[in-house]
Coordinates of C-alpha atoms and ligand atoms in Angstrom, one line a residue:
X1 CA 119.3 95.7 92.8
X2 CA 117.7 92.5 91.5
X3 CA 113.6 92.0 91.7
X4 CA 111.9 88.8 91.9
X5 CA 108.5 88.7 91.8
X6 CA 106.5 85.6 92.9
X7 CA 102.9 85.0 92.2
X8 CA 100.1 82.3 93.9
X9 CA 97.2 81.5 91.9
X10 CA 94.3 83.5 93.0
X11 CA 91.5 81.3 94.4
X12 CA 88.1 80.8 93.4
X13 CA 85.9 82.3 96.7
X14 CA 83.3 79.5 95.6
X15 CA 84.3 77.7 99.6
X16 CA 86.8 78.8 102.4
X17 CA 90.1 78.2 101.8
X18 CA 91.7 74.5 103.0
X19 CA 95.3 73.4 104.1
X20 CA 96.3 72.6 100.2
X21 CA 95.6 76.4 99.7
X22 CA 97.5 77.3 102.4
X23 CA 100.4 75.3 101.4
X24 CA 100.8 76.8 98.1
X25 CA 100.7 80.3 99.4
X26 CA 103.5 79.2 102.5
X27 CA 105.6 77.9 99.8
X28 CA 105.4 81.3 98.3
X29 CA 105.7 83.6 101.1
X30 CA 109.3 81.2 102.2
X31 CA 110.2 82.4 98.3
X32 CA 109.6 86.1 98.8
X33 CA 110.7 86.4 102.2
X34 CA 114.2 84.2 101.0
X35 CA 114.7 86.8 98.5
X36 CA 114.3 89.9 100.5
X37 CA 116.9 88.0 102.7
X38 CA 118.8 87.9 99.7
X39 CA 118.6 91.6 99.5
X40 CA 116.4 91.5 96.7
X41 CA 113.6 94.2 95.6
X42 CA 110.2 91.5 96.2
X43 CA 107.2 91.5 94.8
X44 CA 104.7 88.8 96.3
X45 CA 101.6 89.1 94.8
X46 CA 98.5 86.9 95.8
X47 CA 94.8 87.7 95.3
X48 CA 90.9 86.1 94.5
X49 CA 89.3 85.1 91.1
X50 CA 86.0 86.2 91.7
X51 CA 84.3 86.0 88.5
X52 CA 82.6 83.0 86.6
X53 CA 79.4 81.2 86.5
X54 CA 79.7 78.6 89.7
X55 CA 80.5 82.1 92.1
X56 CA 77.1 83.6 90.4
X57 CA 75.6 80.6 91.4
X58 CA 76.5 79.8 94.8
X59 CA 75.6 83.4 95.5
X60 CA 72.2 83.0 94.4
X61 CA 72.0 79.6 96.7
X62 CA 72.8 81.8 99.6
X63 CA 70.6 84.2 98.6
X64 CA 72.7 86.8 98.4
X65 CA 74.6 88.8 95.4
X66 CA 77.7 87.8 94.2
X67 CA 79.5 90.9 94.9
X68 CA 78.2 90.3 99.2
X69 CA 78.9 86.8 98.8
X70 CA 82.4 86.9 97.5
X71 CA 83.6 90.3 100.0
X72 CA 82.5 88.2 102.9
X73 CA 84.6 84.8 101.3
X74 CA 87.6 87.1 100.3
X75 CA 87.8 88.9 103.8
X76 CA 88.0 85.4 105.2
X77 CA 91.0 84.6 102.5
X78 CA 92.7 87.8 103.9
X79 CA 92.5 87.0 107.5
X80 CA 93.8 83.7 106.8
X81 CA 97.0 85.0 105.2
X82 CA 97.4 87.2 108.1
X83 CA 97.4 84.7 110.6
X84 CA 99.6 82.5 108.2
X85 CA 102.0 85.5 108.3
X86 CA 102.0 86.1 104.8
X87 CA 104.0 88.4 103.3
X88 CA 102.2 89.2 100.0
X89 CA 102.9 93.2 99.0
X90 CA 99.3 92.9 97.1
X91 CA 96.5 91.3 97.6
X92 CA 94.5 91.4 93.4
X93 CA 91.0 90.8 93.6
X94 CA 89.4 90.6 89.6
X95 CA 86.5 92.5 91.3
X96 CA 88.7 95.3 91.8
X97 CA 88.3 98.2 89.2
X98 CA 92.2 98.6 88.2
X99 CA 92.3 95.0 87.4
X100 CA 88.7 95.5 85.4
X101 CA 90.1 98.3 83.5
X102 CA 93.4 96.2 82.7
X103 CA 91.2 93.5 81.1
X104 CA 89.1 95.4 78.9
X105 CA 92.5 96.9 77.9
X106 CA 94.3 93.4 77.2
X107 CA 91.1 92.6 75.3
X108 CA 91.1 95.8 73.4
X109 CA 94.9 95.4 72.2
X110 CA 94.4 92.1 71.0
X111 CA 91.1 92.4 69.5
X112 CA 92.5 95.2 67.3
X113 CA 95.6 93.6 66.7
X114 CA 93.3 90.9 65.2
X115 CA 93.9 88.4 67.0
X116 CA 90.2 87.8 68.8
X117 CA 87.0 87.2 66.5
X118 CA 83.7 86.8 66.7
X119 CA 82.5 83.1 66.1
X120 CA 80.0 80.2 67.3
X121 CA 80.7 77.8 70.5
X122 CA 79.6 74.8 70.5
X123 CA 80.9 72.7 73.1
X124 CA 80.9 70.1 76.3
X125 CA 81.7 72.6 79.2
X126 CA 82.1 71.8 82.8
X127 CA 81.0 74.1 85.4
X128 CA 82.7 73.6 88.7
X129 CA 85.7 73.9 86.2
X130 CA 84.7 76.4 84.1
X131 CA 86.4 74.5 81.1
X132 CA 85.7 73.8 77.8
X133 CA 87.1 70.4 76.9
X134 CA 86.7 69.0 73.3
X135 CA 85.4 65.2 72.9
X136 CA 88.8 63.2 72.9
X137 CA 89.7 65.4 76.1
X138 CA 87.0 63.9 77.5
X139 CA 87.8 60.6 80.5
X140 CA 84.8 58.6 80.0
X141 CA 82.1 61.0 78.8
X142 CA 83.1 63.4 81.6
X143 CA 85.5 66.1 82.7
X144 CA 88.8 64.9 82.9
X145 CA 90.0 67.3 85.9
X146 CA 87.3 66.6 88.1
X147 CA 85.1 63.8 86.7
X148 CA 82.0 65.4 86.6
X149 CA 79.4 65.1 83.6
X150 CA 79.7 68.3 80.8
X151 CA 76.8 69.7 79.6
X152 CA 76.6 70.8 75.7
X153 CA 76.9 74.4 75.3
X154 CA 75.9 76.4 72.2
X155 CA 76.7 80.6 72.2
X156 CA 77.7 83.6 70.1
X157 CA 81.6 84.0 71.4
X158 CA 84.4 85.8 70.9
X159 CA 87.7 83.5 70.5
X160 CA 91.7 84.2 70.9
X161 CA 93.7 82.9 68.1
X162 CA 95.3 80.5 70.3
X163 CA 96.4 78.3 67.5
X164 CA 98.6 80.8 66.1
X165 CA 100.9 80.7 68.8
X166 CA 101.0 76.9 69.1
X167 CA 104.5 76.6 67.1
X168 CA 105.7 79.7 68.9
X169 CA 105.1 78.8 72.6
X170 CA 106.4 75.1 71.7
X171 CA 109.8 76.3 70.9
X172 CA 110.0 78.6 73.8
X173 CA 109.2 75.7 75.9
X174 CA 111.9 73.8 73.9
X175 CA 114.5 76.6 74.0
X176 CA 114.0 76.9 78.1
X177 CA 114.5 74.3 80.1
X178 CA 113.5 75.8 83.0
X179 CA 110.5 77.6 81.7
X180 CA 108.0 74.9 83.3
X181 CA 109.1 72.4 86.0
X182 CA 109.1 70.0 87.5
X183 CA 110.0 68.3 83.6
X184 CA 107.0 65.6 84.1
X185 CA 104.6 68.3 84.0
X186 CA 106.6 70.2 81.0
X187 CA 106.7 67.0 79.3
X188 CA 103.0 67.1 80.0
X189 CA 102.4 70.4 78.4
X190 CA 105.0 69.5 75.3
X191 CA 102.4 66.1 74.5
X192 CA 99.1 68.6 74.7
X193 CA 100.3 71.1 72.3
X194 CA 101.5 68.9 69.6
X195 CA 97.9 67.1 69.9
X196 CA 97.2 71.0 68.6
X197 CA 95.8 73.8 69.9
X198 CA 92.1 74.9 69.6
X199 CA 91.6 78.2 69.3
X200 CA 89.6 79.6 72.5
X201 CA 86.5 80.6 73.7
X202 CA 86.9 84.1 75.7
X203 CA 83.4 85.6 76.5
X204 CA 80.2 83.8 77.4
X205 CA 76.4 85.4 77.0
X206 CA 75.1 82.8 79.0
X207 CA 75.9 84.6 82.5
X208 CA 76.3 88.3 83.9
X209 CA 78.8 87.8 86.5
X210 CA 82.4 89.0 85.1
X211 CA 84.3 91.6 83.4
X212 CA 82.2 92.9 80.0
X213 CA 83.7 92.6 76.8
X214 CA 85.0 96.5 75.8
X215 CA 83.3 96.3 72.8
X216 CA 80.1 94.3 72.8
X217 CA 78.8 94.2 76.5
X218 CA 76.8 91.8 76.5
X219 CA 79.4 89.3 76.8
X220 CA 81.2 88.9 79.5
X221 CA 85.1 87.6 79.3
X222 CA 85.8 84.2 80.1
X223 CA 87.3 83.5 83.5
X224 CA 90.5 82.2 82.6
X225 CA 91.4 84.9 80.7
X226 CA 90.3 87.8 83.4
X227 CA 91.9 85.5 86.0
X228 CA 95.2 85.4 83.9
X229 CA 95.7 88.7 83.4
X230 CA 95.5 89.4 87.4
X231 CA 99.7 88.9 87.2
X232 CA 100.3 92.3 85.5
X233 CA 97.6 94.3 86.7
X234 CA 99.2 95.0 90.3
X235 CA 102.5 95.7 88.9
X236 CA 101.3 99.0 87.0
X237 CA 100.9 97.5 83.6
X238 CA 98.4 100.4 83.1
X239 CA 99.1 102.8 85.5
X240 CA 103.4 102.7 86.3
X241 CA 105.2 102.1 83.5
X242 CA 108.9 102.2 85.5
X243 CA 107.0 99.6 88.5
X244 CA 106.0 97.3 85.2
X245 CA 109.4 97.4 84.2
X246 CA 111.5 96.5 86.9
X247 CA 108.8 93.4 88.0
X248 CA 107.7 91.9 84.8
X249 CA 107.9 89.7 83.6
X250 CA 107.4 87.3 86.5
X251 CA 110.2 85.0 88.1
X252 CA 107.9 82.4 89.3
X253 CA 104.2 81.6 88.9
X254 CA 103.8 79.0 91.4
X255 CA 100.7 76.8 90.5
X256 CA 98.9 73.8 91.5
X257 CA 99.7 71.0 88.8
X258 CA 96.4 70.8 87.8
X259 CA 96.2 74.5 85.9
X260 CA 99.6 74.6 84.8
X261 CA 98.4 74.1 81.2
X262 CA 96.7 77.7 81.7
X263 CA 99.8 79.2 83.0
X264 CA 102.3 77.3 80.5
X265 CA 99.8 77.8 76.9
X266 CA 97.1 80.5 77.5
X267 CA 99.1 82.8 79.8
X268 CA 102.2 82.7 77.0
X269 CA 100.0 83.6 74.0
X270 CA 97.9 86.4 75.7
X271 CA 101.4 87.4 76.6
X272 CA 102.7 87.0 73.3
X273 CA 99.4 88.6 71.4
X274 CA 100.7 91.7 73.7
X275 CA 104.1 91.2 72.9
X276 CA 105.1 91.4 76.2
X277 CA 108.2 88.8 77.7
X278 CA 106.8 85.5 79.3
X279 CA 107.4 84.6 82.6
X280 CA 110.5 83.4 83.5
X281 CA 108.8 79.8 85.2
X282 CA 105.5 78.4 86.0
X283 CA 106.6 76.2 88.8
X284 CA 103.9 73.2 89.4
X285 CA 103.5 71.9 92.9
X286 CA 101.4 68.9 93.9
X287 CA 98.3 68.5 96.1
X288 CA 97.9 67.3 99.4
X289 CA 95.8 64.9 100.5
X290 CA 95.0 64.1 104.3
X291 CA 95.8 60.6 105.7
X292 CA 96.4 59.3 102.0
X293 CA 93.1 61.2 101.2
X294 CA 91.9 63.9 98.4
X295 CA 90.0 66.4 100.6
X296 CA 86.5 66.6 99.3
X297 CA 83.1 68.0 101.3
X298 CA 81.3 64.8 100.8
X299 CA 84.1 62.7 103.0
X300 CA 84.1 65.4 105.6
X301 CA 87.5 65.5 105.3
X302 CA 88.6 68.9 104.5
X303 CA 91.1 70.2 107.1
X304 CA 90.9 74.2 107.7
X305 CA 93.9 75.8 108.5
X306 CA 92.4 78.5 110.5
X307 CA 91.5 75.6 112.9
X308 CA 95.3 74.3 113.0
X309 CA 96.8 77.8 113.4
X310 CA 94.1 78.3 116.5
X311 CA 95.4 74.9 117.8
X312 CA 99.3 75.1 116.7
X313 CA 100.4 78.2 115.6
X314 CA 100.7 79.6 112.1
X315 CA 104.9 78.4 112.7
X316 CA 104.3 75.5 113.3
X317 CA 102.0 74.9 110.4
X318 CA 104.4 76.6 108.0
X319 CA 107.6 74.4 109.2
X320 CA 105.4 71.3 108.4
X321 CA 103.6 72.0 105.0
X322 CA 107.2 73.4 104.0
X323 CA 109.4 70.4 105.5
X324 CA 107.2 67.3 104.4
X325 CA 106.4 68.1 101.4
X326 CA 108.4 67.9 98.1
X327 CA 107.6 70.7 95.8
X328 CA 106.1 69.6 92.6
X329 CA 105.6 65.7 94.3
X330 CA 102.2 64.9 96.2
X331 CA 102.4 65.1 99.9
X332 CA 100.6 64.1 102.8
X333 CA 98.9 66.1 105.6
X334 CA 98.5 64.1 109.1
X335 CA 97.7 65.2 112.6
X336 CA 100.1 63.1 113.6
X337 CA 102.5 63.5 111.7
X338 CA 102.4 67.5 112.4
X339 CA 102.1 66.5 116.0
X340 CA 104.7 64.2 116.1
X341 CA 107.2 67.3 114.1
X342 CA 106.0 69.6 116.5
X343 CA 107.5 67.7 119.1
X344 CA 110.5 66.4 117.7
X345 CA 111.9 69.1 115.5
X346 CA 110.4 72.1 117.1
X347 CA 109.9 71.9 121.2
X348 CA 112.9 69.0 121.3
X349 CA 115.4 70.2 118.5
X350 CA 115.5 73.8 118.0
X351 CA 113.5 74.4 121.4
X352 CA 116.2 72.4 123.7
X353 CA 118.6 74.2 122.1
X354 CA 117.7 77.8 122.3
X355 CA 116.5 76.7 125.9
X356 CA 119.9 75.0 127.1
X357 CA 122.3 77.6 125.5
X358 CA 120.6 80.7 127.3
X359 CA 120.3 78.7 130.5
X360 CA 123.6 78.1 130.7
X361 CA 124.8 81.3 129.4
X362 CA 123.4 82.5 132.8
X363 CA 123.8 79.8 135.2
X364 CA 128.3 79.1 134.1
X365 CA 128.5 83.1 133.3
X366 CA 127.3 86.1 133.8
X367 CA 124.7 86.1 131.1
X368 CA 127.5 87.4 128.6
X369 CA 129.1 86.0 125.8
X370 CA 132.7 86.3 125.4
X371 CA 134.4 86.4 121.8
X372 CA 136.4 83.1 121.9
X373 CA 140.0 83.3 122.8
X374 CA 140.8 79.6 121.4
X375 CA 139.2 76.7 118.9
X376 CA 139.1 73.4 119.8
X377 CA 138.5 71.1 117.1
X378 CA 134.5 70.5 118.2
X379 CA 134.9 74.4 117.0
X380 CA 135.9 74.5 114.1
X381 CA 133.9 71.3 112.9
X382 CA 130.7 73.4 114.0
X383 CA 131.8 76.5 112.4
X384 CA 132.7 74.5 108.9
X385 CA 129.0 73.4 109.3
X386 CA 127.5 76.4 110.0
X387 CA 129.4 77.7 106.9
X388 CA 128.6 74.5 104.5
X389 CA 124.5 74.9 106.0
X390 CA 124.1 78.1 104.9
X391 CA 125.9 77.7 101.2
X392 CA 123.4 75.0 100.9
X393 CA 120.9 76.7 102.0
X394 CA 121.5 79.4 99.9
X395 CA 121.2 77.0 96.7
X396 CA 118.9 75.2 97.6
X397 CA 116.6 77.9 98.1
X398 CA 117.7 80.1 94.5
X399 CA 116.2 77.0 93.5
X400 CA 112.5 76.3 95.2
X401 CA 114.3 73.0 97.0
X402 CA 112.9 74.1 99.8
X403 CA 112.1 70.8 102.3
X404 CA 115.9 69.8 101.3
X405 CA 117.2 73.4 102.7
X406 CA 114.9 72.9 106.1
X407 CA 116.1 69.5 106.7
X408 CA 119.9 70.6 106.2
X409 CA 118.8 73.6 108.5
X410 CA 118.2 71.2 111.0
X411 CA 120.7 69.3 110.5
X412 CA 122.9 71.9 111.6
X413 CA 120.7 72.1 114.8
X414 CA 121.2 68.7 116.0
X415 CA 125.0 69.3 115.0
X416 CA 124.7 72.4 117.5
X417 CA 122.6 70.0 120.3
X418 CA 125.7 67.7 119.5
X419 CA 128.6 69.9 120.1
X420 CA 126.6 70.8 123.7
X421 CA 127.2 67.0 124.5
X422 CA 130.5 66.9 123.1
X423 CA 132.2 70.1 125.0
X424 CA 130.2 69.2 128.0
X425 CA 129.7 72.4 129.7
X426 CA 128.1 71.2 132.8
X427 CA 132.1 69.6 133.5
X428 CA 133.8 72.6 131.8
X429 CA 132.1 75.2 134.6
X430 CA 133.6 72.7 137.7
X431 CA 137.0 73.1 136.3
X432 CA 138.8 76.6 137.0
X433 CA 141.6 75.7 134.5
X434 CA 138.6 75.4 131.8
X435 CA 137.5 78.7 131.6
X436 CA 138.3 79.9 128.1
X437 CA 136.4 76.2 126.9
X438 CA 133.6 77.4 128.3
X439 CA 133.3 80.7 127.0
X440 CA 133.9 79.2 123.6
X441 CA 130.8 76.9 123.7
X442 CA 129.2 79.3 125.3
X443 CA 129.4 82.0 122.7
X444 CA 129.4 79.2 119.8
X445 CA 126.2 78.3 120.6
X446 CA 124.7 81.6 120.8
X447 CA 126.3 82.2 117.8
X448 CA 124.4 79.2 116.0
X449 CA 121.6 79.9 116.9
X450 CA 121.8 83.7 115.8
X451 CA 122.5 82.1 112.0
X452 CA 119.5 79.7 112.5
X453 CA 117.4 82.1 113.4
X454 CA 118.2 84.2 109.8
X455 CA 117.6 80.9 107.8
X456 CA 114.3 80.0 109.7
X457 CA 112.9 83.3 108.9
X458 CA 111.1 82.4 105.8
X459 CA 109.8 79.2 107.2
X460 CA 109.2 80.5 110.5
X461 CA 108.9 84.2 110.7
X462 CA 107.6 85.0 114.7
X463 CA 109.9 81.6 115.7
X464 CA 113.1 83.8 114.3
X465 CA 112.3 86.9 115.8
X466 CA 111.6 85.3 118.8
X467 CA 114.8 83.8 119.2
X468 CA 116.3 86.8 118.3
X469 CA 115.0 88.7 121.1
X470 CA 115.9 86.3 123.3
X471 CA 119.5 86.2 122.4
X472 CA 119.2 89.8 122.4
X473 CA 120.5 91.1 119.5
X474 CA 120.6 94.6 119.1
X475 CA 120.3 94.9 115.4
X476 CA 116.9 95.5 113.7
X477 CA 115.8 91.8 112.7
X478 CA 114.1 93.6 110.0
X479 CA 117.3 94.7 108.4
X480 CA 118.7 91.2 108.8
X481 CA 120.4 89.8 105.8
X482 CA 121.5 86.4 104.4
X483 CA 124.9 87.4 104.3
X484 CA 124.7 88.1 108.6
X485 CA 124.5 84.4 108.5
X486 CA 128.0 83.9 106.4
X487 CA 129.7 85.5 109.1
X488 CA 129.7 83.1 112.3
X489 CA 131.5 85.7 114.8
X490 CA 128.2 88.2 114.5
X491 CA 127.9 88.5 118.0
X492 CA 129.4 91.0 119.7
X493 CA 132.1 90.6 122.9
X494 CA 130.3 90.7 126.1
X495 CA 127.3 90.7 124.6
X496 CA 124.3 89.6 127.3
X497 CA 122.0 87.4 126.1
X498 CA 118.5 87.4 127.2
X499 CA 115.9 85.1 129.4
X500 CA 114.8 82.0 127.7
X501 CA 111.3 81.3 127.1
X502 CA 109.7 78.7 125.8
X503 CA 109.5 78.4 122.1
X504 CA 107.4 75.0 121.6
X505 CA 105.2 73.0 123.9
X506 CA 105.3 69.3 123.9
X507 CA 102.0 68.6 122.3
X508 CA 100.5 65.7 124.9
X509 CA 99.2 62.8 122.2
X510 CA 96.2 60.9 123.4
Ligands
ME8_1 O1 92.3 77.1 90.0 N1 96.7 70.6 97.5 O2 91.5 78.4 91.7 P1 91.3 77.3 92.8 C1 97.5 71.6 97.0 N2 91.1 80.4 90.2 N3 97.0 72.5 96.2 C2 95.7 72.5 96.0 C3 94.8 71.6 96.5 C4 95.4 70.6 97.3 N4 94.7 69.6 97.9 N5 93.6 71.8 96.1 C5 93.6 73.0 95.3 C6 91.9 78.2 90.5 N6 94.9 73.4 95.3 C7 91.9 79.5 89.6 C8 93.4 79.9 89.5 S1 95.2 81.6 88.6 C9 95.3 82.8 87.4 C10 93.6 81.1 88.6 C11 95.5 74.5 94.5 O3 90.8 78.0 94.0 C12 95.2 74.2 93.0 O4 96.2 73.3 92.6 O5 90.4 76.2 92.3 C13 95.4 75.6 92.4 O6 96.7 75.9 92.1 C14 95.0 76.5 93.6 O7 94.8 75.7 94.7 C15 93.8 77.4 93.4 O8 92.7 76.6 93.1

């Protein structure tokens, strides 16, 4: 059986989550649920990077210690993904002691494999970043990520011999295409390493709050390189050798653009120090910004998603951040727009059409569908649809095109809507002589809407199942696969549908 294994970042707990969060870890969870459609043995593995400087700090602002602070952030992280519907398998927190222990261990191998020293920093850090950056990184005297001012940092440190793996980890990248996309940000990463690699600074003295180094504890190890390793800890890299097996290395590390340099140059040499495989792709999405906005505190502007599920759903929510947005392009969060979706796609599209079939089902029948005994031509154009939506679907999903495989979803559901105007069955049930044309449609569009239900699940989990109970179906949605939705015919003869129910309101816009 093939694995695939998917990975989020995990998130500082230094503020709640916001909706640019939440839309890399939907994007995700429409991965990993697409591949256990597929069949496939998932692993989806999110989690928290709870260690660093800032979290020690904002701890002590609230007066509390850093472990109280970041449980009571982290439990709000969890619920989150529970009312998103997230399907992670694991949920890694660096405060956990399996992950601790895995650290110490990565540091141990490579420290006696010789590839982490003792030395001197000296160097412009930035704290919100927790980033060293080197004067001609700098933008104007200040941190080029963020823009804030660096501070000069002196301190005894250990380093990783990054710049031995410069030429190695440049031809990897050159040898696989498809080992960072989209290709702007690989081209990205190709320019920064032949600048050269520094080697890097992986313990500090100047704070308490992080995983101690194994061998001198009064250093603790740098962030970035606890936070790294969080992508093989959960997969038994100590504990199950078989589990590490089968999962690793990773199929996707899906990642903000902005930390894609860690994933595509820091995470490959560690990697390589432990001569372990690299990931197979560190997939860079873009951010979201709100009415043509970057979110930020100061302009008051940061949209929660716990708010929007409260207000919309967690379905709703998931078919907009995973139909408007390109993955690895910028996108844009509105109200409106996500109203104005709602209404269209969801309660007028998919929620007519659910609605209308099962109405008629019992008001021209007797709430049964009939295997068809003829096929018009309206029949077979729909079926050569369904057939060419879910092929499409299929690709485009394999690979992470995943607004282009909703759209041609709903494409296929105004084609359904259509083929109710087209056959008419409103005229059909007057007409005595009709009655085989009506059962056709009828069952057709129950049909339909029994394949759209399988492709919505990853974008729309409780919207699937919903429909599925209302058509009825009497297999186990659960043990639903991709290849139910090849074969049009999966309903059975005389099969009674169910009562519809709303699926969307009509969101009233003042
Ligand atoms: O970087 N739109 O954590 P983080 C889309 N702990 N994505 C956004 C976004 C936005 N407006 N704002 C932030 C870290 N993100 C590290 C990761 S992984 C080993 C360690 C994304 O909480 C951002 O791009 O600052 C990043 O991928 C993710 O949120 C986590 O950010």
């Amino acid at each position: 059986m093939n694995k695939f294994y998917i990975t989020t970042p995990i998130y500082y707990p230094s503020a709640k989550l916001h909706i640019g969060h939440a839309y890399c870890t939907t994007v995700a969870d429409a991965a990993a649920r697409f591949h256990r459609l597929l069949g496939e043995d998932v692993f989806f593995l999110t989690g928290s990077d709870e260690h660093g400087q800032k979290i020690e700090d904002t701890a002590k602002a609230a007066g509390v210690t850093p472990k109280e602070y970041v449980d009571n952030i982290v439990a709000g992280f969890q619920k989150l993904w529970e009312r998103l519907k997230i399907s992670n398998d694991d949920f890694l927190r660096t405060t956990d002691e399996r992950h601790h222990k895995v650290v110490q261990e990565v540091f141990r191998r490579i420290y006696d494999n010789g590839d982490i020293y003792k030395g001197e920093y000296k160097g412009l850090y930035c704290t919100p970043c927790e980033s060293y950056w080197t004067e001609h990184q700098l933008k104007d005297g200040r941190c080029p990520d963020c823009g804030r001012p660096v501070k000069e940092v002196a301190e005894e440190a250990y380093f990783f011999k990054l710049s031995n793996y410069a030429d190695r980890i440049l031809e990897h990248i050159e040898n696989h295409p498809e080992f960072i996309v989209p290709t702007s940000r690989r081209n990205e990463m190709v320019n920064f390493i032949k600048q050269g690699l520094e080697d890097l600074c992986i313990s500090r003295t100047s704070f308490d709050w992080g995983i101690p180094v194994p061998i001198d504890e009064k250093h603790v190890i740098y962030v970035w390189f606890d936070a790294l390793t969080n992508y093989i800890t959960p997969i038994g890299f100590l504990d199950d050798a078989e589990k590490f097996k089968k999962f690793w290395p990773a199929d996707i590390h899906l990642v903000g653009k902005e930390i894609v340099r860690f994933h595509s140059i820091i995470w490959p040499a560690i990697l390589m120090a432990l001569n372990l495989p690299l990931p197979k792709q560190i997939y860079g999405h873009g951010w979201l910004v709100v009415s043509g906005d970057k979110m930020s505190k100061s302009k008051g502007n940061v949209v929660d998603p716990m708010l929007l599920i409260d207000e919309f759903g967690a379905d709703a929510i998931r078919y907009f951040l995973l139909r408007e947005i390109q993955l690895g392009s910028d996108g844009n969060f509105s109200r409106d727009a996500l109203i104005s979706r709602i209404n269209s796609d969801l309660a007028n599209d998919l929620g007519n059409l659910l609605h209308r079939t099962l109405n008629m089902v019992g008001k021209f029948g007797d709430k049964k569908v009939y295997l068809p005994k003829i096929t018009r031509d309206v029949d077979a154009a729909l079926t050569e649809e369904a057939k060419a939506t879910v092929e499409f679907y299929k690709n485009a999903m394999e690979n992470m095109e995943i607004s282009e495989a909703v759209k041609k979803v709903w494409g296929f559901v105004s084609r359904a809507n259509k083929y109710i105007d087209e056959t008419a069955p409103w005229a059909l049930a007057k007409d005595e002589t009709k009655k085989e044309e009506l059962s056709a449609t009828l069952y057709n569009l129950a049909a339909s809407l029994r394949i759209i239900a399988i492709l919505i699940e990853p974008y729309m989990p409780q919207t699937a199942e919903n429909i599925w109970s209302q058509l009825a179906l009497k297999e186990n949605f659960k043990d639903v696969r991709l290849t139910g939705a090849q074969n049009f015919q999966g309903i059975e003869d005389a099969h009674e549908v169910g009562k519809a129910k709303q699926l969307f309101p009509r969101i009233e816009v003042k």
